[in-house]
Amino acid sequence: MALNYQNSDPVVLGSGELYLMINDGITAIDYENLEPFEEDFLVNIGAIESGATIEIGEETTEIRSANRGLIRKITVDKNIRFNTGVMTWVMKNVSKFLLGSTYEEIKDDPIETNRITKKKMKVNFKDKKPVVYLRFVHKKEDGGELIINIYKAQFDGNLTFTFDKESPTTFNYDFVALSNENNNYIEIVETFPAN
């Protein structure tokens, strides 16, 4: 008899910088040359409220024998999730990476033609969740970095805006990793200071 189980191992990373960009056949990026990138290429999403979590889970099947018990556990699927709370309000980025919504900047001031007077984001019934490249960079106490690369990720969750007079508005970003052409989900790179 075969039984399916979902095992999850969360990894808490602490605070860091979250970068996203629309995935267009990305298979590798030189993580040592993170900056500078143009805004439309790799976007720094904002200030992270408290930290980030990666949850690496797998679904397994147990193969049991009537006379020998458990013979083997086979991995049948992976489930990798990245979650963090961001408290910087950048409507353009929310529209671009989370919902695929339309975004518009309006300049109504006839005197100051470069001054934006209004920004609009429209959430549509037919919105799609774009596949993105995700990078998270955590600065370690020793001066090195812990870099998370997820080449194909998709927003997977509800977009919640909480407006509280005593706390900053925070967006919970929950992404699920997708398998790339090499069946890889995530790359974790740790760097160390020279001295």
Short mmCIF file of C-alpha atoms in Angstrom, two decimals:
data_model
loop_
_atom_site.label_atom_id
_atom_site.label_comp_id
_atom_site.label_asym_id
_atom_site.label_seq_id
_atom_site.Cartn_x
_atom_site.Cartn_y
_atom_site.Cartn_z
CA MET A 1 0.00 0.00 0.00
CA ALA A 2 1.33 3.47 -0.90
CA LEU A 3 0.72 6.54 1.27
CA ASN A 4 1.53 10.12 0.30
CA TYR A 5 3.12 12.55 2.75
CA GLN A 6 4.11 16.22 2.49
CA ASN A 7 7.27 17.06 4.41
CA SER A 8 8.40 20.69 4.80
CA ASP A 9 11.61 22.16 6.14
CA PRO A 10 11.45 25.95 6.61
CA VAL A 11 14.66 27.98 6.36
CA VAL A 12 14.48 31.44 7.97
CA LEU A 13 16.85 33.91 6.32
CA GLY A 14 16.36 37.20 8.18
CA SER A 15 16.16 40.57 6.50
CA GLY A 16 17.53 41.37 3.08
CA GLU A 17 16.84 42.83 -0.35
CA LEU A 18 14.25 41.31 -2.68
CA TYR A 19 14.69 41.65 -6.44
CA LEU A 20 12.27 40.56 -9.17
CA MET A 21 12.07 40.67 -12.93
CA ILE A 22 9.87 39.10 -15.57
CA ASN A 23 11.37 35.76 -16.57
CA ASP A 24 12.16 35.61 -20.24
CA GLY A 25 14.06 32.37 -20.63
CA ILE A 26 16.54 33.10 -17.83
CA THR A 27 18.77 30.17 -16.90
CA ALA A 28 21.63 31.94 -15.08
CA ILE A 29 22.65 35.39 -13.90
CA ASP A 30 26.06 36.42 -12.58
CA TYR A 31 25.22 36.89 -8.90
CA GLU A 32 28.53 38.66 -8.22
CA ASN A 33 27.52 41.57 -10.47
CA LEU A 34 24.15 42.30 -8.94
CA GLU A 35 24.21 46.06 -9.51
CA PRO A 36 23.66 48.26 -11.33
CA PHE A 37 20.66 46.95 -13.24
CA GLU A 38 18.16 49.03 -15.12
CA GLU A 39 14.77 49.43 -13.46
CA ASP A 40 12.95 47.41 -16.09
CA PHE A 41 15.46 44.57 -15.84
CA LEU A 42 15.89 43.67 -12.15
CA VAL A 43 13.80 45.70 -9.69
CA ASN A 44 14.50 46.08 -5.99
CA ILE A 45 11.02 45.57 -4.55
CA GLY A 46 11.49 47.37 -1.25
CA ALA A 47 12.19 47.32 2.47
CA ILE A 48 11.45 44.00 4.12
CA GLU A 49 9.54 44.22 7.37
CA SER A 50 10.92 41.35 9.42
CA GLY A 51 12.51 38.62 7.34
CA ALA A 52 12.04 35.94 4.72
CA THR A 53 11.33 32.24 4.79
CA ILE A 54 12.00 29.50 2.28
CA GLU A 55 10.01 26.34 2.76
CA ILE A 56 11.35 23.30 0.94
CA GLY A 57 8.90 20.44 1.01
CA GLU A 58 8.54 17.19 -0.79
CA GLU A 59 5.69 14.84 -1.40
CA THR A 60 6.67 11.22 -0.86
CA THR A 61 5.05 7.89 -1.44
CA GLU A 62 5.64 4.98 0.93
CA ILE A 63 6.00 1.52 -0.57
CA ARG A 64 4.94 -1.07 1.98
CA SER A 65 4.91 -4.81 1.87
CA ALA A 66 2.44 -6.95 3.78
CA ASN A 67 5.21 -9.11 5.23
CA ARG A 68 8.16 -6.65 5.44
CA GLY A 69 6.54 -3.30 6.31
CA LEU A 70 8.10 -0.10 4.92
CA ILE A 71 10.38 -0.94 2.00
CA ARG A 72 11.05 2.44 0.45
CA LYS A 73 10.02 6.11 0.35
CA ILE A 74 9.96 7.69 -3.09
CA THR A 75 9.91 11.44 -3.77
CA VAL A 76 7.10 12.19 -6.22
CA ASP A 77 7.08 16.01 -6.13
CA LYS A 78 8.79 19.10 -4.68
CA ASN A 79 7.10 22.16 -3.23
CA ILE A 80 9.35 25.19 -2.65
CA ARG A 81 7.86 28.44 -1.37
CA PHE A 82 9.40 31.84 -0.69
CA ASN A 83 7.59 34.24 1.63
CA THR A 84 8.39 37.70 2.93
CA GLY A 85 6.61 40.85 4.05
CA VAL A 86 7.48 44.09 2.24
CA MET A 87 6.48 47.47 3.63
CA THR A 88 7.49 49.82 0.80
CA TRP A 89 4.58 51.08 -1.29
CA VAL A 90 5.58 51.20 -4.95
CA MET A 91 2.34 50.84 -6.89
CA LYS A 92 4.12 50.28 -10.20
CA ASN A 93 5.98 47.26 -8.81
CA VAL A 94 2.89 45.83 -7.14
CA SER A 95 1.07 46.05 -10.46
CA LYS A 96 3.93 44.69 -12.54
CA PHE A 97 4.96 41.67 -10.50
CA LEU A 98 2.01 40.55 -8.45
CA LEU A 99 -1.10 40.86 -10.53
CA GLY A 100 -0.19 41.78 -14.07
CA SER A 101 -2.54 44.72 -13.57
CA THR A 102 -2.54 47.93 -15.56
CA TYR A 103 -0.63 50.89 -14.16
CA GLU A 104 -0.89 54.52 -15.23
CA GLU A 105 0.85 57.75 -14.21
CA ILE A 106 -1.15 60.93 -14.81
CA LYS A 107 0.34 64.41 -15.16
CA ASP A 108 -2.56 66.86 -14.74
CA ASP A 109 -0.49 69.89 -13.83
CA PRO A 110 -0.23 72.19 -16.93
CA ILE A 111 2.64 74.20 -15.42
CA GLU A 112 4.87 71.37 -14.15
CA THR A 113 4.71 68.89 -17.01
CA ASN A 114 7.09 66.44 -15.32
CA ARG A 115 5.14 66.33 -12.05
CA ILE A 116 2.98 63.25 -11.54
CA THR A 117 -0.26 64.17 -9.83
CA LYS A 118 -1.95 60.78 -9.82
CA LYS A 119 -1.11 57.09 -10.09
CA LYS A 120 -3.68 54.40 -10.88
CA MET A 121 -3.57 50.63 -10.69
CA LYS A 122 -6.48 48.61 -12.05
CA VAL A 123 -7.03 45.03 -10.93
CA ASN A 124 -8.82 43.14 -13.68
CA PHE A 125 -10.68 39.83 -13.65
CA LYS A 126 -8.37 38.52 -16.39
CA ASP A 127 -5.13 39.39 -14.60
CA LYS A 128 -2.39 36.80 -14.94
CA LYS A 129 0.36 36.02 -12.46
CA PRO A 130 3.62 36.46 -14.39
CA VAL A 131 6.50 34.05 -14.06
CA VAL A 132 9.41 35.96 -12.55
CA TYR A 133 13.05 35.56 -11.70
CA LEU A 134 13.45 36.07 -7.94
CA ARG A 135 16.63 36.98 -6.06
CA PHE A 136 16.92 37.52 -2.33
CA VAL A 137 20.18 38.86 -0.86
CA HIS A 138 20.80 38.55 2.89
CA LYS A 139 23.85 40.33 4.36
CA LYS A 140 25.54 38.14 6.94
CA GLU A 141 27.17 39.49 10.09
CA ASP A 142 30.63 38.47 8.84
CA GLY A 143 30.24 40.69 5.76
CA GLY A 144 29.40 37.89 3.35
CA GLU A 145 26.06 37.30 1.68
CA LEU A 146 23.50 34.55 1.37
CA ILE A 147 21.93 34.77 -2.09
CA ILE A 148 18.78 32.94 -3.11
CA ASN A 149 18.12 32.55 -6.84
CA ILE A 150 14.79 31.17 -8.01
CA TYR A 151 14.88 31.31 -11.80
CA LYS A 152 11.16 30.62 -12.23
CA ALA A 153 8.74 31.71 -9.52
CA GLN A 154 5.10 32.68 -9.54
CA PHE A 155 3.11 34.74 -7.05
CA ASP A 156 0.87 32.33 -5.19
CA GLY A 157 -1.43 33.82 -2.63
CA ASN A 158 -3.79 36.62 -1.80
CA LEU A 159 -2.63 40.22 -2.05
CA THR A 160 -3.51 41.84 1.25
CA PHE A 161 -3.15 45.53 2.05
CA THR A 162 -3.52 46.35 5.74
CA PHE A 163 -3.77 50.04 6.60
CA ASP A 164 -3.04 50.51 10.29
CA LYS A 165 -2.29 53.84 11.98
CA GLU A 166 0.33 52.26 14.26
CA SER A 167 2.03 49.89 11.81
CA PRO A 168 3.36 50.34 8.26
CA THR A 169 1.36 48.92 5.39
CA THR A 170 2.84 45.51 4.59
CA PHE A 171 2.40 43.22 1.60
CA ASN A 172 2.94 39.53 2.14
CA TYR A 173 4.70 38.19 -0.94
CA ASP A 174 4.27 34.44 -1.28
CA PHE A 175 5.92 32.79 -4.28
CA VAL A 176 6.05 29.19 -5.40
CA ALA A 177 9.14 27.98 -7.26
CA LEU A 178 8.65 26.37 -10.68
CA SER A 179 10.97 23.79 -12.18
CA ASN A 180 13.29 25.09 -14.90
CA GLU A 181 14.45 23.21 -18.00
CA ASN A 182 17.07 21.36 -15.91
CA ASN A 183 14.50 20.34 -13.26
CA ASN A 184 16.09 22.75 -10.75
CA TYR A 185 14.03 24.96 -8.48
CA ILE A 186 16.36 27.03 -6.35
CA GLU A 187 20.02 27.99 -6.03
CA ILE A 188 21.50 29.05 -2.69
CA VAL A 189 24.89 30.83 -2.83
CA GLU A 190 26.90 31.79 0.24
CA THR A 191 29.78 34.24 -0.08
CA PHE A 192 32.52 34.97 2.45
CA PRO A 193 34.54 38.15 3.06
CA ALA A 194 38.13 38.20 1.80
CA ASN A 195 39.62 38.76 5.29
#
